[in-house]
Coordinates of C-alpha atoms and ligand atoms in Angstrom, one line a residue:
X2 CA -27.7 -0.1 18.9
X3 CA -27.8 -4.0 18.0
X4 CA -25.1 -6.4 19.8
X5 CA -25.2 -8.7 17.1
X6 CA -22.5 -7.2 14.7
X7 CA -19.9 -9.3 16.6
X8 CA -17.5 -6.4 17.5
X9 CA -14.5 -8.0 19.7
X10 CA -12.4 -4.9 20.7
X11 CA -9.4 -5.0 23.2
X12 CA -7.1 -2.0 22.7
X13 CA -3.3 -2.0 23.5
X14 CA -2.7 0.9 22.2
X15 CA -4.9 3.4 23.8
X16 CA -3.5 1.6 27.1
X17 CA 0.2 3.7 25.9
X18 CA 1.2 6.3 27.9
X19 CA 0.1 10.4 26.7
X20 CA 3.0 10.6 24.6
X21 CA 1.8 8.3 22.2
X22 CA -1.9 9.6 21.3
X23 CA -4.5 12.0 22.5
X24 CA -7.7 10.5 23.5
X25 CA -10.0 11.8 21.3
X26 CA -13.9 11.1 19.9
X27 CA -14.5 11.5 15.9
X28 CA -16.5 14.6 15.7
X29 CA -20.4 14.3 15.1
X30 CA -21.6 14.8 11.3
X31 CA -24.7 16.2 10.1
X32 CA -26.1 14.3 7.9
X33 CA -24.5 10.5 7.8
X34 CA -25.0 8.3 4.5
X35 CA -23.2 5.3 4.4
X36 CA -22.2 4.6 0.5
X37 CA -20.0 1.7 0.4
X38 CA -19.6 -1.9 2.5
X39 CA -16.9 -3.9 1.5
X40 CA -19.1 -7.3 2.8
X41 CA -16.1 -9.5 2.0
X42 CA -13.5 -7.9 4.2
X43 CA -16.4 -7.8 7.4
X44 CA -17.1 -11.6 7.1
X45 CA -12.9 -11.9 7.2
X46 CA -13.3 -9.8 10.1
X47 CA -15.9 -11.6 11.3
X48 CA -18.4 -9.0 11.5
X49 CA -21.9 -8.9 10.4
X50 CA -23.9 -6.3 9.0
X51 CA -26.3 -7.8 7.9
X52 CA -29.6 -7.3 10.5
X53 CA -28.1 -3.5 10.6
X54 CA -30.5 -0.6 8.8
X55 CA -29.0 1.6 6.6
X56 CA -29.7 4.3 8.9
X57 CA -27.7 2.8 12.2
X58 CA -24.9 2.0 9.4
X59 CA -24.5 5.4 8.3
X60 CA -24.4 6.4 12.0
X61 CA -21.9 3.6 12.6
X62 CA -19.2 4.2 9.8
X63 CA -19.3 8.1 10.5
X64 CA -18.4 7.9 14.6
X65 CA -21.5 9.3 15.2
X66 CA -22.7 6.1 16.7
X67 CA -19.2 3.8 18.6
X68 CA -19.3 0.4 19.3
X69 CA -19.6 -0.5 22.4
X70 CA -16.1 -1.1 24.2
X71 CA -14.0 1.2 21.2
X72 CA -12.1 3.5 23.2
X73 CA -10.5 6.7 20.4
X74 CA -7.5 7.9 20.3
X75 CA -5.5 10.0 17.3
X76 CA -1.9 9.0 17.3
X77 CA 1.0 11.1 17.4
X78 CA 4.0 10.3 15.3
X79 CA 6.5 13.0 13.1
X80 CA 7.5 11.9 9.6
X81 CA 10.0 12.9 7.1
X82 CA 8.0 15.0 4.3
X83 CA 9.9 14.5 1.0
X84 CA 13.1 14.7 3.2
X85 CA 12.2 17.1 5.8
X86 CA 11.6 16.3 9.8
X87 CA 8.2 17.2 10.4
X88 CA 5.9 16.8 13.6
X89 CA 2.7 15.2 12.6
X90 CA -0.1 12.9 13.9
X91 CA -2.9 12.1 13.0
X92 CA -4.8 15.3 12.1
X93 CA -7.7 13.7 10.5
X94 CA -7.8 10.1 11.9
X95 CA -9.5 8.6 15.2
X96 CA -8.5 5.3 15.7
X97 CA -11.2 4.0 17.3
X98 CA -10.2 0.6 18.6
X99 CA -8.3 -2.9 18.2
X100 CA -10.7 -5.8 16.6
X101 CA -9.8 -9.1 17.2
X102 CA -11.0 -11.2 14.7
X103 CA -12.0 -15.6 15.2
X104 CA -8.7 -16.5 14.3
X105 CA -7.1 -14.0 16.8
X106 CA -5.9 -11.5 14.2
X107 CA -5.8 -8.0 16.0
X108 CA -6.7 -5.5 13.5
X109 CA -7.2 -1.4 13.9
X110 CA -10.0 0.4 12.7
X111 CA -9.6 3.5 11.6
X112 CA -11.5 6.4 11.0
X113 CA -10.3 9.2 8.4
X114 CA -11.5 12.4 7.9
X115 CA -13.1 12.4 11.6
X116 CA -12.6 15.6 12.6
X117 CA -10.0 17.5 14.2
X118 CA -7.6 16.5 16.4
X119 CA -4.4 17.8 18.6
X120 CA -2.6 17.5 15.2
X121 CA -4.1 18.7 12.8
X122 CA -2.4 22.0 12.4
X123 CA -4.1 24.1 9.9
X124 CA -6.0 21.0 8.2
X125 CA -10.0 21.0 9.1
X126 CA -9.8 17.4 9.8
X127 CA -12.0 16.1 6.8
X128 CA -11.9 14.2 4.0
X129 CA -13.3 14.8 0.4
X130 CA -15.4 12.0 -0.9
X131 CA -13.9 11.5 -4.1
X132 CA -9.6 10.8 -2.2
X133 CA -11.6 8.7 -0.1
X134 CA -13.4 6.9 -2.6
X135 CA -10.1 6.6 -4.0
X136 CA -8.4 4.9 -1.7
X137 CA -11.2 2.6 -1.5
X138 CA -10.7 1.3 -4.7
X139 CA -6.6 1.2 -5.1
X140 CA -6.2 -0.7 -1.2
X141 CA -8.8 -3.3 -2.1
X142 CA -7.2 -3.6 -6.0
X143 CA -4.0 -4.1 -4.1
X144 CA -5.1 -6.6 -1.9
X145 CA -6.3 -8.4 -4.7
X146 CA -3.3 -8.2 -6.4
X147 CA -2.1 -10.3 -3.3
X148 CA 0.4 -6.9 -2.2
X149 CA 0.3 -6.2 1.6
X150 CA -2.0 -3.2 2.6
X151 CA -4.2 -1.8 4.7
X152 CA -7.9 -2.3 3.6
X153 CA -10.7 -0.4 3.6
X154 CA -13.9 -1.5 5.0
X155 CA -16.5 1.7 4.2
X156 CA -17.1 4.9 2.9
X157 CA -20.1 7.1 4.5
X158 CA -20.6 11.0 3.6
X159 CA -20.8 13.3 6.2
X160 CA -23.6 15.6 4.9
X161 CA -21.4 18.1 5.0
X162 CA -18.9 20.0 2.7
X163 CA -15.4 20.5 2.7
X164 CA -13.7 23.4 1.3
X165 CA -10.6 22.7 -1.0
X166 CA -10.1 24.4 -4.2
X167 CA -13.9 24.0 -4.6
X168 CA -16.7 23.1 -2.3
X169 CA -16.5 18.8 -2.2
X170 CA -18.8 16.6 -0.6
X171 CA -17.3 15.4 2.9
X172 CA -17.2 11.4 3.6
X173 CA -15.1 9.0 6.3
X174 CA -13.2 6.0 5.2
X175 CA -13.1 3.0 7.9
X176 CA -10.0 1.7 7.6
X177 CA -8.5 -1.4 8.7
X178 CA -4.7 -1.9 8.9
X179 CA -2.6 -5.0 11.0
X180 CA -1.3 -1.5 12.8
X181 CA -0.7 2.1 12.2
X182 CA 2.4 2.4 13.8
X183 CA 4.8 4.0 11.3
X184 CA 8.7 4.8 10.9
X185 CA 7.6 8.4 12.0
X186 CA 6.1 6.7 15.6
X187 CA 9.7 5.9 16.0
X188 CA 10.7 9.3 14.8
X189 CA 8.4 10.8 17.1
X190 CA 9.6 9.0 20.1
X191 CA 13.2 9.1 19.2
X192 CA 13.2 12.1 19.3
X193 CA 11.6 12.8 22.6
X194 CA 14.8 11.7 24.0
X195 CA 13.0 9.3 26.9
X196 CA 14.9 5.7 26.5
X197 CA 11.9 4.8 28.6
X198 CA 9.6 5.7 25.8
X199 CA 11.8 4.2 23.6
X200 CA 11.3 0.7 25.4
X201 CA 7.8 1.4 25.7
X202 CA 7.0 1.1 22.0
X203 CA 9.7 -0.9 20.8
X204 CA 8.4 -3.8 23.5
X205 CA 5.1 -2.7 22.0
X206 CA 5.6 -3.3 18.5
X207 CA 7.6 -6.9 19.3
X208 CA 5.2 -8.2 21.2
X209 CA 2.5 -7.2 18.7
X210 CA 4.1 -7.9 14.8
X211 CA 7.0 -9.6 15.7
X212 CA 6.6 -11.8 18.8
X213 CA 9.4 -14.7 17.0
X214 CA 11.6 -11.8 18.2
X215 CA 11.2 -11.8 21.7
X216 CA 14.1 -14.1 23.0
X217 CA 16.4 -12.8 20.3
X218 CA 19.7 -11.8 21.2
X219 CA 19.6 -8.6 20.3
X220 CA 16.3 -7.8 19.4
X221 CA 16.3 -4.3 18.1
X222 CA 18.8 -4.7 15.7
X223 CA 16.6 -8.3 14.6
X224 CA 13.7 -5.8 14.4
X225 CA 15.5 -3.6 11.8
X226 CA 16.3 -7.0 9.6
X227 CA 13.3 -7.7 10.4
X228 CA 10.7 -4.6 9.3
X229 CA 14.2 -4.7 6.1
X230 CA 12.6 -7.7 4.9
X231 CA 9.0 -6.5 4.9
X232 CA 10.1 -4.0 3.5
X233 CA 12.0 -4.9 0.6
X234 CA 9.4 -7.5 -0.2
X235 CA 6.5 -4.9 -0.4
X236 CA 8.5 -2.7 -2.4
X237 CA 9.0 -5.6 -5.0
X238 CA 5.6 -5.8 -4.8
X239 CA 4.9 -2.5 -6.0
X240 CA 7.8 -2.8 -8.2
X241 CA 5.6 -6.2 -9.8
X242 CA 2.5 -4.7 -10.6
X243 CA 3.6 -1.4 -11.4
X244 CA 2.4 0.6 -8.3
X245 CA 3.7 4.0 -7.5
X246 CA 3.3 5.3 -4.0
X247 CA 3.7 8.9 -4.8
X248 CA 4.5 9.9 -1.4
X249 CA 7.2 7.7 1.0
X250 CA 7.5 9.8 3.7
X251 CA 8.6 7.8 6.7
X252 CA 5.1 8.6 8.2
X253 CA 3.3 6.6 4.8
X254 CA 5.6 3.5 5.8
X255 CA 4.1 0.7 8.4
X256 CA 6.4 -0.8 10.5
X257 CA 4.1 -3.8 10.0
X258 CA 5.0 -3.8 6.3
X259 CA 1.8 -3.0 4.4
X260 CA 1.1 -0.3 1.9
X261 CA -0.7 2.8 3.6
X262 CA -2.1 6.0 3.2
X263 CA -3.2 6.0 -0.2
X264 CA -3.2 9.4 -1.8
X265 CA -1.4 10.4 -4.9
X266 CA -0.7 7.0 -5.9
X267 CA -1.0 5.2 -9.4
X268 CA 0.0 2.9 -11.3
X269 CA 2.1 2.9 -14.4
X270 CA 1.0 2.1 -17.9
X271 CA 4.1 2.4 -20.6
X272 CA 7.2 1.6 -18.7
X273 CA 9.5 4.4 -17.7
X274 CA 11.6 4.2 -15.2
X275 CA 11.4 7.8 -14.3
X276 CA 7.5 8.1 -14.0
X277 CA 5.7 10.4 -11.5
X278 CA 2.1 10.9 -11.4
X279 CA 2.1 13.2 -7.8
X280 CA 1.7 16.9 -8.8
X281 CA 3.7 17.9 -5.9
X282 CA 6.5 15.7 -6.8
X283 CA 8.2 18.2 -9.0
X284 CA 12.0 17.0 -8.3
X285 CA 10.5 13.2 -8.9
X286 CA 12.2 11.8 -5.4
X287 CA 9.1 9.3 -5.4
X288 CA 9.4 8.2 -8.9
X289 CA 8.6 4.2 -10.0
X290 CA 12.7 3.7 -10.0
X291 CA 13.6 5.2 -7.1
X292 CA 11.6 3.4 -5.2
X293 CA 13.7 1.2 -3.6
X294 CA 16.3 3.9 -3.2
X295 CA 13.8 5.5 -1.2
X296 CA 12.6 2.7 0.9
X297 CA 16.6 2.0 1.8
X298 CA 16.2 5.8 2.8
X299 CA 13.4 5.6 5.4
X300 CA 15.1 2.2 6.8
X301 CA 18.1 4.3 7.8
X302 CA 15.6 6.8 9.4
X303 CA 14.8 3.7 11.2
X304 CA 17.5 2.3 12.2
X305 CA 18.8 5.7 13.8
X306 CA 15.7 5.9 15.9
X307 CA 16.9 2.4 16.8
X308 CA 20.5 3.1 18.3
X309 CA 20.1 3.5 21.9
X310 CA 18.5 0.2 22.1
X311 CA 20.9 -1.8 19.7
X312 CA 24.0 -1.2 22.1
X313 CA 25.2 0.6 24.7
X314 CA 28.0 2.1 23.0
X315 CA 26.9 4.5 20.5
X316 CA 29.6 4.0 18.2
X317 CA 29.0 0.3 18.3
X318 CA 25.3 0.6 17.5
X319 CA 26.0 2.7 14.6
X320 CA 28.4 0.4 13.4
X321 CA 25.6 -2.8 14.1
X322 CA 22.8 -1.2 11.8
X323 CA 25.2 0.2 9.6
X324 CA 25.8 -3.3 8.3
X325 CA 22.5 -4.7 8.6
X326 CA 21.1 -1.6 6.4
X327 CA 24.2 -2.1 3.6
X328 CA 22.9 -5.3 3.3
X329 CA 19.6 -4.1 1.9
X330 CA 20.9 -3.5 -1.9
X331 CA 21.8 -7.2 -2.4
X332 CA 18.8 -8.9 -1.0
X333 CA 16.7 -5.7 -2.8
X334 CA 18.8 -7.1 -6.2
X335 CA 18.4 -10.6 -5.2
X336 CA 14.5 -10.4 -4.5
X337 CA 13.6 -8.2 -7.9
X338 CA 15.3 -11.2 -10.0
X339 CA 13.4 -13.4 -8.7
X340 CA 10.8 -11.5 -8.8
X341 CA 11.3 -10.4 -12.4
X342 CA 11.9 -14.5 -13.5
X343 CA 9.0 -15.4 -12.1
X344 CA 7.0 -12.9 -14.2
X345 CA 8.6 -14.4 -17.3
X346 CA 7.9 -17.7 -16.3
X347 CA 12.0 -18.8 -15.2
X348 CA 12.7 -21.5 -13.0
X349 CA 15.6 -21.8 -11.4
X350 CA 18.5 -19.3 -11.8
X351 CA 20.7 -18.3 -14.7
X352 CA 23.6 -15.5 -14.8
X353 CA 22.3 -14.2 -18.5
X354 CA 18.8 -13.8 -16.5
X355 CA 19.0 -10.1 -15.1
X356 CA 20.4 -9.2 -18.8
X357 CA 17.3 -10.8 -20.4
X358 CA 15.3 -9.3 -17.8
X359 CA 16.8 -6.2 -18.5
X360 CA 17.1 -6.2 -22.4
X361 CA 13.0 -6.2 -22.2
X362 CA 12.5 -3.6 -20.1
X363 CA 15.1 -1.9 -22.3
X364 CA 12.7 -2.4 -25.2
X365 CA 9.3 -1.5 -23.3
X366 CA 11.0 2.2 -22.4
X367 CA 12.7 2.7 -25.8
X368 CA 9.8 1.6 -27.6
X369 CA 7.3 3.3 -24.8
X370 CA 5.0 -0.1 -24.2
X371 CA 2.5 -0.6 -22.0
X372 CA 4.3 -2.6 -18.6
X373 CA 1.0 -4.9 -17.5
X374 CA -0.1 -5.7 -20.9
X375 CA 3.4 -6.8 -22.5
X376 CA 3.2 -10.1 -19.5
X377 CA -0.4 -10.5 -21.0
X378 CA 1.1 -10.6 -24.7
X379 CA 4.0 -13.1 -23.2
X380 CA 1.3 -15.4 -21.7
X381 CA -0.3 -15.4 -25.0
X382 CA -3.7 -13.3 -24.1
X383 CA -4.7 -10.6 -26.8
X384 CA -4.6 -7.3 -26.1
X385 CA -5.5 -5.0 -28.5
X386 CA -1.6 -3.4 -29.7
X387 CA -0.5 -7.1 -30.3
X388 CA 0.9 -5.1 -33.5
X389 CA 3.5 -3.6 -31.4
X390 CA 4.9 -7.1 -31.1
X391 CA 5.6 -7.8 -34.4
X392 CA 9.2 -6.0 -35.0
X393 CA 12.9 -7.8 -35.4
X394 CA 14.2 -6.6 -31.6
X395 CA 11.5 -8.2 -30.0
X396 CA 11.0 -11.0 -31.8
X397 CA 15.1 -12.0 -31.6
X398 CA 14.0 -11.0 -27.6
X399 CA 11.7 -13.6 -27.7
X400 CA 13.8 -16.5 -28.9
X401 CA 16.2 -16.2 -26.3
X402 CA 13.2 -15.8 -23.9
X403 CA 11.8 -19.0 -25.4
X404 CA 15.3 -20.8 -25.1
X405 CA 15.6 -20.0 -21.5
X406 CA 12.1 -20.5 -20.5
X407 CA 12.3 -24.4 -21.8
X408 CA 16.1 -25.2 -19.8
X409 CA 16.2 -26.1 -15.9
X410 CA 13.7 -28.5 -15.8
X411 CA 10.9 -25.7 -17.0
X412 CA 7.6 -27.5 -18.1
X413 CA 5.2 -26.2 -19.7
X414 CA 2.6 -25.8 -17.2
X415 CA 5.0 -24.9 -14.5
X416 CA 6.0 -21.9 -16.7
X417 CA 2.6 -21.2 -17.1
X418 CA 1.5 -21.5 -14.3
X419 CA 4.1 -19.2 -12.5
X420 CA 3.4 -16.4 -15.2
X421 CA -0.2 -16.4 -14.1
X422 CA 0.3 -16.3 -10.4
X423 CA 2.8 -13.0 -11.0
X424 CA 1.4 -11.0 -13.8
X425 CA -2.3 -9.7 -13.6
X426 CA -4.6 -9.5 -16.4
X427 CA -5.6 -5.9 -14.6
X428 CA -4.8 -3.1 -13.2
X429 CA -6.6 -0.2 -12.2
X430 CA -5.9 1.9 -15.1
X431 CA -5.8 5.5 -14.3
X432 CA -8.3 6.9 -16.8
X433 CA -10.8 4.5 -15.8
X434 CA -10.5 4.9 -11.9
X435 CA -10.6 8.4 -12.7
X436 CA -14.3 8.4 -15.1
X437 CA -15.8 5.8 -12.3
X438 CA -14.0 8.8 -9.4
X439 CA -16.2 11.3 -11.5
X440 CA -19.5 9.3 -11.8
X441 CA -19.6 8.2 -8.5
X442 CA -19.1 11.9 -7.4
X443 CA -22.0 12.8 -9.5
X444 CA -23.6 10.3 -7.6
X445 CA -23.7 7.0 -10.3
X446 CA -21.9 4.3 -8.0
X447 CA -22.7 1.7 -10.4
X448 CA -19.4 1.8 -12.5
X449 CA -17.3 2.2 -9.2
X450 CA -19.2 -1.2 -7.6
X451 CA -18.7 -3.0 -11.3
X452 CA -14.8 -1.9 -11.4
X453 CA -14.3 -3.2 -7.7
X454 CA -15.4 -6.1 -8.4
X455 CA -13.6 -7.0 -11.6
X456 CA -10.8 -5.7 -9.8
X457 CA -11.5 -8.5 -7.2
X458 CA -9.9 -11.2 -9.8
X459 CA -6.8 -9.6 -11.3
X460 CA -4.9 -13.0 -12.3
X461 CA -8.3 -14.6 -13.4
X462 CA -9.1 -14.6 -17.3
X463 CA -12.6 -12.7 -16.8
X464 CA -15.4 -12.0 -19.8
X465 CA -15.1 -9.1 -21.2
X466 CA -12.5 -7.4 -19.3
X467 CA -10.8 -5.9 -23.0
X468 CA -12.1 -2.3 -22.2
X469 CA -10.0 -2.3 -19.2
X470 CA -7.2 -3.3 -20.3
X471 CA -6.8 -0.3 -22.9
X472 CA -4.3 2.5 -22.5
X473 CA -5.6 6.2 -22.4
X474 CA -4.8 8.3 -25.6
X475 CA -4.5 11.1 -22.6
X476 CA -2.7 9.7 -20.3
X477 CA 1.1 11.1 -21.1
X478 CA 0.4 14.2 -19.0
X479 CA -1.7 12.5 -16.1
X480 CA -1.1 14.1 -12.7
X481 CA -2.8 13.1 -9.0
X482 CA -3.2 15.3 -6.6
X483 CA -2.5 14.5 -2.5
X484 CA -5.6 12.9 -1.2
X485 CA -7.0 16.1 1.3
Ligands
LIG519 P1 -0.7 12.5 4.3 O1 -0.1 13.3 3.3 O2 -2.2 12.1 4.1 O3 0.1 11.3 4.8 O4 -0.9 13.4 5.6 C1 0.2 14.1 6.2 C2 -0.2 14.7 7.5 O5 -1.2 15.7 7.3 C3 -0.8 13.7 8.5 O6 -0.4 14.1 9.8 C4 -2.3 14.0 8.3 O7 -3.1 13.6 9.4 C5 -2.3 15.5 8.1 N1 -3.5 15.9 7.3 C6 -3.8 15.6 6.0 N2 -5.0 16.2 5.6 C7 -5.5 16.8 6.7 C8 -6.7 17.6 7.0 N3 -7.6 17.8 6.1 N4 -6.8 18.0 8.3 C9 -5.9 17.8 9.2 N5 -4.8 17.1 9.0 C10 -4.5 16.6 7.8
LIG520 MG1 0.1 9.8 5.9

């Protein structure tokens, strides 16, 4: 294989003790076709493609062919499942080594649907192309959308097929992620009931996300304000754009703060509160609003896995992270304001804010209006139910809107301006990720390649973007299914 692709691997955490991973090679495939290189994210990476055939690139991105210096491993961690402990792993992932990038960023890459592995319990240890695909699309449109995430550098099919309900092509996604070390790692070692362990990874995780931690006097507990921050930011995030997980176990949530493991997520059109897309998500615990309810959740999960090395005394410990997790509901509040003025375009703070704020969202669910496209209507771009607009509530909305927008030294521009840095012009829309899903399954990747890339620009007022901005007439009973 050529040198010249500028690999730079140094791996920490293949270094960790058995515990923590199983040393492991990505099985072999058949019949490797690489289908998608995301060229932008490799030259971020520093990496270089470009003298590679097609041939060495399908051998590359499928594990038949490793770099040079990778060194593989499958991580262990457990995970609550929809709120049961679970022991899981990774049962269809090789991680196959630490890239450090020019500017010293260490980044994993990660291969999914590799094979099996030591946990991967009754699974076969593949991937379908189309969840893969998938998650392709959504991590890059949330990167876009400037949201913390794991990315996703290329899709390659196996030449083989994977049995679900049907027979499904088989591919690999290469995924890149700051780590993959999850609440469940913590879980896992937790509940091993080795301080030692404990120390291991915790000094592990400092040194490697949160090194301004180090000389902190108590660093553990600084780690759980810490990863409570992330946290609370990314789900504000989500809570911005519309995004809906769809599945928050504590395993699907990265200690490093970025949005992982992309499988029944979607994003909502017509605001409700209270919507689910997941099929298995009968009882609706991962629903848009609950959200944040959910993320305080895994935080506590957290923070217990935390206690023997916030203070001596157990009692005392508890006591420690008790307060730092109760403190999660204000800054939560506190951030979504914000968050929420600066997608109407408010400087500064107000008390009547959150009820002006909330009077709108009132009239989106009552009135069932679409969530991305009412910002677009705000900032004065036409979308195609302007009509919906036209009524007494909202218009009387939008005079005190107006009012407030023009006090605390508001210009124009500012306002403007802070509008179109928050609100995107796109999403992915769910029917459309679905028809370009089902084309490029039928092997047509052109409407995939052309959706990625107007996805590329979300806050920037492209040509002839109308046809993606349009609701489905179908899309009331739309379900996803869990990415196997
Ligand atoms: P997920 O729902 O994708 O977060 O996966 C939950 C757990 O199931 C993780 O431990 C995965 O590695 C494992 N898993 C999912 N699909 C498969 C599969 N096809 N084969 C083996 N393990 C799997
Ligand atoms: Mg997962």
């Amino acid at each position: 294989m050529k040198n010249n692709i500028n690999w730079n691997f140094d791996n920490t955490y293949s270094k960790l003790p058995e515990p923590f991973r199983e040393k492991i090679n990505p099985v072999k495939v058949k019949n490797p076709k690489l289908i998608l290189l995301n060229e932008s994210l490799a030259k971020d990476l520093n990496l270089d493609f470009s003298e590679i055939s097609q041939t060495e690139l399908s051998a590359i991105f499928t594990g038949n062919e490793l770099p040079k210096n990778s060194n593989s491993i499958a991580q262990a961690y457990a995970g609550h499942q929809f709120g049961h402990f679970t022991m899981l792993g990774d049962g269809r992932a090789v991680l196959i080594g630490e890239h450090v990038s020019k500017n010293n960023h260490r980044y994993d890459i990660q291969f999914k649907g590799s094979g099996k592995t030591a946990f991967s319990r009754n699974g076969d240890g593949r991937a379908a192309l189309g969840p893969m695909l998938r998650e392709y699309l959504i991590s890059e449109a949330m990167y876009a959308l400037n949201i913390p995430t794991t990315r996703s550098l290329a899709v390659a099919k196996t030449g083989e097929n994977v049995i679900r309900e049907t027979q499904l092509e088989g591919a690999i996604l290469t995924r890149v992620a700051s780590s993959h070390i999850r609440v469940g790692t913590f879980q896992y070692i937790a509940a091993r009931n080795k301080k030692g362990e404990l120390e291991t990874l915790f000094d592990y995780v400092v040194k490697r996300h949160y090194p301004e931690i180090e000389n902190s006097k108590n660093k553990a507990l600084d780690l759980l304000k810490v990863v409570l921050d992330k946290q609370i930011d990314l789900v504000v995030n989500w809570m911005r754009v519309g995004f809906i997980h769809g599945v928050m176990n504590t395993d699907n949530m990265s200690i490093a703060g970025e949005t992982i493991d992309y499988g029944p997520c979607a994003f909502m059109d017509i605001y409700d509160p209270k919507t689910v897309f997941s099929s298995i998500d009968k009882l609706g615990r991962y629903a848009y609003c609950n959200q944040p309810v959910i993320t305080k959740w895994n935080l506590s999960r957290f923070a217990e896995c935390l206690i023997p090395l916030i203070d001596k005394d157990q009692d005392t410990a508890v006591k420690l992270a008790t307060e730092i997790i109760d403190t999660f509901e204000k800054t939560y509040e506190e951030k979504w304001l914000n968050m929420m003025r600066a997608k109407l375009g408010l400087i500064g703070s107000d008390k009547k804010d959150k009820y002006l704020i909330l009077d709108l969202l009132t009239w989106m669910h009552q009135n069932k209006v679409d969530y991305t496209n009412t910002f677009c209507h705000l900032m004065n771009f036409k979308i195609q139910e302007d009509n919906i607009y036209e009524g007494t509530d909202f218009s009387n909305w939008k005079k005190r809107w107006q009012e407030r927008s023009s006090s605390h030294d508001n210009s124009k521009e500012k306002h403007k301006k802070l509008m179109r840095s928050t609100n995107p012009l796109l999403i992915p829309r769910n029917h459309i990720v679905e028809n370009t899903l089902r084309d490029a399954d039928q092997g047509n990747l052109e409407p995939l390649l052309n959706f990625l890339k107007i996805l590329n620009s979300p806050y920037t007022d492209q040509k002839d973007i109308s046809e993606y901005q349009i609701l489905s007439s179908s899309n009331e009973n739309y379900q996803t299914f869990c990415g196997t």
